């Protein structure tokens, strides 16, 4: 491998790159826009928001996506944490003594000699999920792509109003727009995303690491990350490493222009989740509904 260096006059010459400086397989040169991995550092920063008014057509997209989106509530099960929350029928394991008589009689009809857990009681269980939405606002997502991603986040945020939600916007760096459990205002969130200028390279690894930090405070079984990106990673280390440390990662891959579908699928596989492709905003609602149904 060779690199250009200044020559003795006004031109340049090339010389071999020292072995210790050669990039590993799969790497991209620092500052390159082609897909690959680099050692470029990333930092958490504030989002630079412009004063441009949000197009009414984008708000219409939010309404369209929301009307078609169906995000099921978490399933009740015997392992959920007791306390404040939704009232549910559960096997007796100590605690509440409010018997669900109808359900208990159904069990006793099949088991004349019951165990303690055959007694069904009414208790409150918390079914609040913790969801981190990581949205790509890099240069490759400008225009229609960013509008679709922002509209999807706005519609999904409205569906998740009973859950703890965090939102991260990322490019070569990243900004935490909403910390986990912060006050969720879907249309304000939409406005903020659309006013962030799409710019820079795409570092997918860094927002996944930030998402992991946000989710450290909650049980893994209640936590998940949803990545919205074209998955053309060209800054920072291999994001599959960060994906493997998440409790669950689902990926919505924008395939309307340049994309890396293979990497998107690998990220979902490493993150124990699923991936779905999106070409237009009309694909967003069924893709999100499918992801949250699993």
Short mmCIF file of C-alpha atoms in Angstrom, two decimals:
data_model
loop_
_atom_site.label_atom_id
_atom_site.label_comp_id
_atom_site.label_asym_id
_atom_site.label_seq_id
_atom_site.Cartn_x
_atom_site.Cartn_y
_atom_site.Cartn_z
CA UNK A 1 0.00 0.00 0.00
CA UNK A 2 1.17 3.53 -0.78
CA UNK A 3 0.35 7.04 0.36
CA UNK A 4 0.95 10.49 -1.22
CA UNK A 5 3.50 12.79 0.44
CA UNK A 6 4.69 16.29 -0.52
CA UNK A 7 7.39 16.28 -3.18
CA UNK A 8 10.36 18.53 -3.54
CA UNK A 9 8.50 20.90 -5.88
CA UNK A 10 4.83 21.68 -6.26
CA UNK A 11 3.76 18.09 -6.80
CA UNK A 12 3.60 14.96 -4.66
CA UNK A 13 5.21 11.56 -4.61
CA UNK A 14 4.02 8.26 -3.20
CA UNK A 15 5.73 6.02 -0.71
CA UNK A 16 4.86 2.68 0.96
CA UNK A 17 2.67 2.94 4.05
CA UNK A 18 4.55 1.52 7.07
CA UNK A 19 3.15 -1.88 8.08
CA UNK A 20 2.13 -0.65 11.52
CA UNK A 21 -0.08 2.04 10.01
CA UNK A 22 -1.99 -0.08 7.53
CA UNK A 23 -5.71 -0.29 8.13
CA UNK A 24 -7.17 -3.70 8.97
CA UNK A 25 -9.48 -5.53 6.59
CA UNK A 26 -12.87 -3.85 6.43
CA UNK A 27 -11.46 -0.50 7.51
CA UNK A 28 -11.96 2.83 5.78
CA UNK A 29 -9.40 5.63 5.71
CA UNK A 30 -10.09 8.30 8.37
CA UNK A 31 -12.52 10.86 6.96
CA UNK A 32 -13.56 8.60 4.10
CA UNK A 33 -17.23 8.43 3.15
CA UNK A 34 -17.08 4.85 1.90
CA UNK A 35 -18.36 2.06 4.18
CA UNK A 36 -15.87 0.68 6.67
CA UNK A 37 -14.43 0.95 10.18
CA UNK A 38 -12.12 3.68 11.47
CA UNK A 39 -10.51 4.89 14.66
CA UNK A 40 -12.19 8.29 14.34
CA UNK A 41 -13.26 9.44 17.84
CA UNK A 42 -16.89 10.35 18.55
CA UNK A 43 -18.37 12.50 21.27
CA UNK A 44 -21.74 13.21 22.79
CA UNK A 45 -22.70 16.73 21.86
CA UNK A 46 -25.67 19.05 21.69
CA UNK A 47 -27.89 19.05 18.63
CA UNK A 48 -27.52 22.13 16.41
CA UNK A 49 -31.13 22.98 15.62
CA UNK A 50 -32.11 25.38 12.85
CA UNK A 51 -35.14 27.70 12.90
CA UNK A 52 -36.67 26.30 9.70
CA UNK A 53 -40.40 25.61 10.03
CA UNK A 54 -41.48 21.96 9.73
CA UNK A 55 -43.27 21.16 6.48
CA UNK A 56 -46.98 20.41 7.01
CA UNK A 57 -46.60 17.41 4.69
CA UNK A 58 -44.26 15.77 7.19
CA UNK A 59 -46.81 16.19 9.97
CA UNK A 60 -49.32 14.51 7.65
CA UNK A 61 -46.91 11.60 7.31
CA UNK A 62 -46.80 11.25 11.08
CA UNK A 63 -50.58 10.98 11.16
CA UNK A 64 -50.52 8.46 8.30
CA UNK A 65 -47.92 6.26 10.01
CA UNK A 66 -49.62 6.52 13.40
CA UNK A 67 -52.99 5.52 11.93
CA UNK A 68 -51.51 2.29 10.54
CA UNK A 69 -49.11 1.48 13.38
CA UNK A 70 -50.02 -1.16 15.93
CA UNK A 71 -47.59 -1.61 18.81
CA UNK A 72 -48.85 -4.35 21.17
CA UNK A 73 -48.52 -3.86 24.90
CA UNK A 74 -46.00 -6.13 26.70
CA UNK A 75 -47.42 -9.52 27.55
CA UNK A 76 -48.31 -10.23 31.18
CA UNK A 77 -46.41 -13.11 32.68
CA UNK A 78 -45.60 -14.54 36.08
CA UNK A 79 -42.09 -13.07 36.13
CA UNK A 80 -43.12 -9.43 35.89
CA UNK A 81 -42.39 -7.11 38.75
CA UNK A 82 -45.23 -6.57 41.21
CA UNK A 83 -46.32 -3.17 42.42
CA UNK A 84 -47.95 -0.23 40.69
CA UNK A 85 -49.24 -0.83 37.19
CA UNK A 86 -51.89 -2.79 35.34
CA UNK A 87 -54.19 -5.08 37.31
CA UNK A 88 -53.73 -8.68 36.17
CA UNK A 89 -54.60 -12.26 37.18
CA UNK A 90 -51.53 -14.15 38.43
CA UNK A 91 -50.70 -17.40 40.24
CA UNK A 92 -50.51 -16.87 44.00
CA UNK A 93 -46.94 -16.53 45.27
CA UNK A 94 -47.49 -14.61 48.46
CA UNK A 95 -48.33 -10.95 48.72
CA UNK A 96 -51.83 -10.00 47.67
CA UNK A 97 -54.79 -11.98 48.97
CA UNK A 98 -57.36 -10.68 46.45
CA UNK A 99 -58.53 -13.95 44.87
CA UNK A 100 -59.76 -14.02 41.28
CA UNK A 101 -62.61 -16.40 42.07
CA UNK A 102 -63.70 -17.13 38.49
CA UNK A 103 -60.21 -18.01 37.30
CA UNK A 104 -59.47 -20.02 40.44
CA UNK A 105 -62.64 -22.11 39.99
CA UNK A 106 -61.62 -22.84 36.38
CA UNK A 107 -58.30 -24.21 37.64
CA UNK A 108 -59.87 -26.22 40.47
CA UNK A 109 -62.26 -27.87 38.02
CA UNK A 110 -59.22 -29.55 36.47
CA UNK A 111 -57.18 -29.98 39.67
CA UNK A 112 -59.31 -31.04 42.63
CA UNK A 113 -56.23 -31.09 44.89
CA UNK A 114 -54.65 -27.70 44.21
CA UNK A 115 -51.20 -26.37 44.90
CA UNK A 116 -50.72 -22.85 46.20
CA UNK A 117 -50.01 -21.57 42.69
CA UNK A 118 -53.33 -22.96 41.45
CA UNK A 119 -55.00 -20.14 43.38
CA UNK A 120 -55.32 -17.16 41.04
CA UNK A 121 -55.11 -13.69 42.54
CA UNK A 122 -55.45 -10.14 41.28
CA UNK A 123 -52.35 -8.01 41.57
CA UNK A 124 -50.78 -5.05 39.83
CA UNK A 125 -47.81 -5.62 37.54
CA UNK A 126 -45.73 -3.05 35.76
CA UNK A 127 -45.57 -3.49 31.99
CA UNK A 128 -43.48 -0.45 31.17
CA UNK A 129 -40.87 -1.02 28.51
CA UNK A 130 -37.65 0.93 28.15
CA UNK A 131 -37.03 1.81 24.50
CA UNK A 132 -34.15 3.76 22.97
CA UNK A 133 -34.71 5.14 19.47
CA UNK A 134 -31.45 5.83 17.60
CA UNK A 135 -32.02 7.99 14.51
CA UNK A 136 -29.45 8.51 11.76
CA UNK A 137 -29.17 12.22 10.81
CA UNK A 138 -25.89 11.92 8.89
CA UNK A 139 -25.36 13.42 5.43
CA UNK A 140 -26.55 10.29 3.62
CA UNK A 141 -29.96 10.58 5.32
CA UNK A 142 -30.79 14.10 4.17
CA UNK A 143 -34.06 15.04 2.52
CA UNK A 144 -36.79 12.46 2.11
CA UNK A 145 -34.95 9.85 4.17
CA UNK A 146 -34.68 12.01 7.27
CA UNK A 147 -38.29 13.09 6.93
CA UNK A 148 -39.40 9.45 6.89
CA UNK A 149 -37.21 8.58 9.90
CA UNK A 150 -38.45 11.60 11.87
CA UNK A 151 -42.09 10.90 11.02
CA UNK A 152 -41.63 7.28 12.10
CA UNK A 153 -40.12 8.35 15.43
CA UNK A 154 -42.90 10.90 15.99
CA UNK A 155 -45.61 8.31 15.38
CA UNK A 156 -43.87 5.62 17.43
CA UNK A 157 -43.25 7.98 20.33
CA UNK A 158 -47.00 8.62 20.53
CA UNK A 159 -47.60 4.85 20.66
CA UNK A 160 -45.05 4.44 23.45
CA UNK A 161 -46.45 7.17 25.71
CA UNK A 162 -46.83 4.70 28.61
CA UNK A 163 -43.24 3.48 28.28
CA UNK A 164 -39.86 4.97 29.15
CA UNK A 165 -38.34 6.29 25.92
CA UNK A 166 -34.97 7.79 25.03
CA UNK A 167 -34.06 9.33 21.66
CA UNK A 168 -30.56 9.64 20.21
CA UNK A 169 -29.75 11.50 16.98
CA UNK A 170 -26.40 10.53 15.46
CA UNK A 171 -23.98 11.24 12.65
CA UNK A 172 -20.20 11.00 13.25
CA UNK A 173 -21.08 12.19 16.78
CA UNK A 174 -24.38 11.87 18.65
CA UNK A 175 -26.84 13.93 20.68
CA UNK A 176 -29.17 12.64 23.38
CA UNK A 177 -32.41 14.43 22.52
CA UNK A 178 -34.45 12.75 25.25
CA UNK A 179 -32.98 10.88 28.24
CA UNK A 180 -34.65 7.61 29.21
CA UNK A 181 -37.89 8.32 31.03
CA UNK A 182 -37.90 12.03 30.19
CA UNK A 183 -41.12 13.87 29.36
CA UNK A 184 -42.21 12.64 25.96
CA UNK A 185 -43.75 15.16 23.54
CA UNK A 186 -43.96 13.43 20.13
CA UNK A 187 -44.55 16.51 17.97
CA UNK A 188 -41.82 18.51 19.73
CA UNK A 189 -39.51 15.57 19.13
CA UNK A 190 -40.46 15.54 15.45
CA UNK A 191 -39.75 19.25 15.15
CA UNK A 192 -36.32 18.85 16.78
CA UNK A 193 -35.29 15.97 14.53
CA UNK A 194 -36.30 17.80 11.36
CA UNK A 195 -34.42 20.93 12.40
CA UNK A 196 -31.12 19.10 12.85
CA UNK A 197 -29.12 19.61 9.65
CA UNK A 198 -28.22 16.24 8.08
CA UNK A 199 -24.44 16.25 7.94
CA UNK A 200 -21.23 14.32 8.38
CA UNK A 201 -20.28 10.67 8.29
CA UNK A 202 -22.16 7.79 9.92
CA UNK A 203 -20.91 6.28 13.17
CA UNK A 204 -23.40 3.58 14.20
CA UNK A 205 -21.23 2.16 16.98
CA UNK A 206 -21.30 5.29 19.16
CA UNK A 207 -25.11 5.69 19.49
CA UNK A 208 -25.43 1.99 20.29
CA UNK A 209 -22.94 2.47 23.11
CA UNK A 210 -24.90 5.49 24.36
CA UNK A 211 -28.09 3.41 24.22
CA UNK A 212 -26.45 0.68 26.28
CA UNK A 213 -25.54 3.24 28.95
CA UNK A 214 -29.12 4.55 29.04
CA UNK A 215 -30.43 1.03 29.57
CA UNK A 216 -28.01 0.03 32.32
CA UNK A 217 -30.52 1.13 34.96
CA UNK A 218 -33.35 -1.14 33.80
CA UNK A 219 -33.77 -4.94 33.65
CA UNK A 220 -32.64 -6.38 30.33
CA UNK A 221 -35.95 -8.15 29.81
CA UNK A 222 -37.75 -4.78 29.63
CA UNK A 223 -35.21 -3.03 27.37
CA UNK A 224 -34.70 -2.68 23.63
CA UNK A 225 -33.13 -0.38 21.04
CA UNK A 226 -34.58 0.54 17.65
CA UNK A 227 -32.08 1.80 15.07
CA UNK A 228 -33.30 3.80 12.05
CA UNK A 229 -30.53 4.17 9.47
CA UNK A 230 -29.27 3.36 5.99
CA UNK A 231 -26.56 1.40 7.87
CA UNK A 232 -23.75 2.84 5.72
CA UNK A 233 -21.27 2.91 8.59
CA UNK A 234 -18.12 4.85 7.67
CA UNK A 235 -16.80 6.30 10.94
CA UNK A 236 -15.81 4.62 14.19
CA UNK A 237 -15.26 0.96 15.13
CA UNK A 238 -17.23 -2.08 14.02
CA UNK A 239 -20.80 -1.47 15.31
CA UNK A 240 -21.50 -5.20 15.57
CA UNK A 241 -19.40 -5.23 18.74
CA UNK A 242 -21.64 -2.62 20.38
CA UNK A 243 -24.79 -4.39 19.09
CA UNK A 244 -23.78 -7.62 20.80
CA UNK A 245 -23.80 -5.87 24.20
CA UNK A 246 -27.41 -4.69 23.93
CA UNK A 247 -30.34 -6.58 25.45
CA UNK A 248 -32.14 -6.32 22.10
CA UNK A 249 -31.53 -4.37 18.91
CA UNK A 250 -34.02 -4.07 16.06
CA UNK A 251 -33.06 -2.29 12.85
CA UNK A 252 -35.17 -0.39 10.32
CA UNK A 253 -33.01 -0.13 7.20
CA UNK A 254 -33.72 2.69 4.75
CA UNK A 255 -33.20 1.17 1.30
CA UNK A 256 -34.41 4.13 -0.79
CA UNK A 257 -30.85 5.04 -1.85
CA UNK A 258 -27.31 3.96 -0.84
CA UNK A 259 -27.58 1.37 1.89
CA UNK A 260 -25.82 -1.56 3.54
CA UNK A 261 -28.57 -4.11 4.10
CA UNK A 262 -26.11 -6.85 5.04
CA UNK A 263 -24.68 -4.81 7.92
CA UNK A 264 -28.18 -3.88 9.10
CA UNK A 265 -29.14 -7.54 9.24
CA UNK A 266 -25.92 -8.47 11.01
CA UNK A 267 -26.49 -5.75 13.62
CA UNK A 268 -29.96 -7.11 14.34
CA UNK A 269 -28.63 -10.66 14.56
CA UNK A 270 -25.85 -9.66 16.96
CA UNK A 271 -28.42 -7.69 18.99
CA UNK A 272 -30.85 -10.63 19.27
CA UNK A 273 -33.49 -8.72 17.28
CA UNK A 274 -34.96 -8.39 13.80
CA UNK A 275 -34.45 -6.13 10.79
CA UNK A 276 -36.94 -4.66 8.35
CA UNK A 277 -36.41 -2.64 5.18
CA UNK A 278 -38.15 0.66 4.46
CA UNK A 279 -38.25 2.39 1.05
CA UNK A 280 -40.94 5.01 1.70
CA UNK A 281 -42.87 6.32 4.68
CA UNK A 282 -45.70 3.95 3.75
CA UNK A 283 -43.47 1.02 4.75
CA UNK A 284 -42.78 2.42 8.23
CA UNK A 285 -45.96 1.43 10.07
CA UNK A 286 -46.01 -2.27 9.08
CA UNK A 287 -42.25 -2.54 9.72
CA UNK A 288 -42.50 -1.09 13.24
CA UNK A 289 -45.60 -3.13 14.04
CA UNK A 290 -43.79 -6.29 12.94
CA UNK A 291 -40.72 -5.51 15.04
CA UNK A 292 -42.70 -4.90 18.23
CA UNK A 293 -44.84 -8.00 17.69
CA UNK A 294 -41.80 -10.22 18.34
#
